């Protein structure tokens, strides 16, 4: 069953439209925020996109924006517009659970750099959204706090790990959201919910204050329903941050300009030959081919390219991710953060750590810590972690070769549409194939985004189109995205 579409017109407007109305004084930020809070109250029993909602602070922040406008103070491009935040971003005053019992009720003592930038730009944070535990998963089924449902069919998954953020957009609970992408966790949820999700160039948006999954792969990014909204949010989030050691000190991508000029003439799109075959649903390929036809009609040229190592990228991404997870998760030791079990005077400190980790982490987190520890252990290091690093280099070389021939690469984002809740949970390997097309960009650190291209002919569910650009080429994503939006319209407009 589909979620019912909202009646209040404010809910179906884009963030850019809302910001313009607020700036012109035609609607107050309070009205916009209140409408979204009401929508959240109405549909959350069915969707469960949020883990916490911050109504009071959101309304107070909206009042401050309205007061600024009354005083003719300058307002940013998205001032007064509400946003949903993935619950692995630090935002003081709200818990940061990462979807885990381990961090249940943990309040971060500082704000993430992105959080700060959102607040400084008068974007209103509505609350925190559901995710797979510590962002490990592709269906939001690994959250310790229950699954999120896909607004296009409430019996289906919203993708993962950022299923809550994507579902909040598709459900019209928020016009903007933020996510984090380590193997596809922004793009794949966007794909299966018919929304937009961008993984920026690694280092383009600060990771400071976002709970680390795999530090060499993590990329925070914007989620939205229109290309322009994603572009405006991207520019707000991006830029150098001395608190993130890999932050790039370079100009912010000209995303807004690219989003408003969908001129595809002279642009070479490389179709990745390896991204077809048994894992790809026929209805997904059908929409993908149709999208290519539209892009050609708008002036783009199609070239077939081969990236032979993309086929083994998934294994490499998984091993590197697990290795970094085994290290990043070590800090959850019952001393510094969160859950403490067995602290009753009967157990040693070591036993308390192990009881707490046993109780606090779910099955997928434990599986990855074990795998990563194994991959890094003496005797296995070269064969497992070492081989994965070599594959990473080969994937980077594939990208370099491809980008010497074309401007961007294109593929379906997810090989399949949203599956039924529970259908794949017993089989982590099949679930993982949802990331087939997204993981190479995390390994190489270049940027990629997913854009909606209508629904699959075989099941009527949303299909996403992935655009992959070279590092620092983020603006190109928005240019192609604008071309796709021209052809398919803003799919969020009607559910
Ligand atoms: N779905 C992938 C996984 O399970 C991606 C994770 C992510 O990007 N955070 O690991």
PDB file of C-alpha atoms in Angstrom, residues 199 202 216-217 310 317 392 395-397 399-400 403 439-447 471:
ATOM      1  CA  UNK A 199      27.775  11.345  -2.401  1.00  0.00           C
ATOM      2  CA  UNK A 202      35.648  12.462  -0.502  1.00  0.00           C
ATOM      3  CA  UNK A 216      38.630   6.251   4.299  1.00  0.00           C
ATOM      4  CA  UNK A 217      35.250   5.749   2.593  1.00  0.00           C
ATOM      5  CA  UNK A 310      34.282  -2.845 -10.801  1.00  0.00           C
ATOM      6  CA  UNK A 317      34.887  -2.327  -0.329  1.00  0.00           C
ATOM      7  CA  UNK A 392      41.186  -0.463  -4.651  1.00  0.00           C
ATOM      8  CA  UNK A 395      39.435   0.426  -9.395  1.00  0.00           C
ATOM      9  CA  UNK A 396      41.029   3.881  -9.219  1.00  0.00           C
ATOM     10  CA  UNK A 397      42.959   3.079 -12.408  1.00  0.00           C
ATOM     11  CA  UNK A 399      38.187   5.313 -13.240  1.00  0.00           C
ATOM     12  CA  UNK A 400      41.228   7.225 -14.497  1.00  0.00           C
ATOM     13  CA  UNK A 403      37.511   9.589 -17.330  1.00  0.00           C
ATOM     14  CA  UNK A 439      30.818   1.029  -4.055  1.00  0.00           C
ATOM     15  CA  UNK A 440      33.475   1.860  -6.698  1.00  0.00           C
ATOM     16  CA  UNK A 441      33.109   5.591  -6.034  1.00  0.00           C
ATOM     17  CA  UNK A 442      33.676   5.154  -2.307  1.00  0.00           C
ATOM     18  CA  UNK A 443      36.864   3.224  -3.007  1.00  0.00           C
ATOM     19  CA  UNK A 444      38.140   5.882  -5.413  1.00  0.00           C
ATOM     20  CA  UNK A 445      36.838   8.934  -3.537  1.00  0.00           C
ATOM     21  CA  UNK A 446      35.181  10.520  -6.573  1.00  0.00           C
ATOM     22  CA  UNK A 447      31.608  11.803  -6.493  1.00  0.00           C
ATOM     23  CA  UNK A 471      36.887  13.916  -7.939  1.00  0.00           C
TER      24      UNK A 471
END
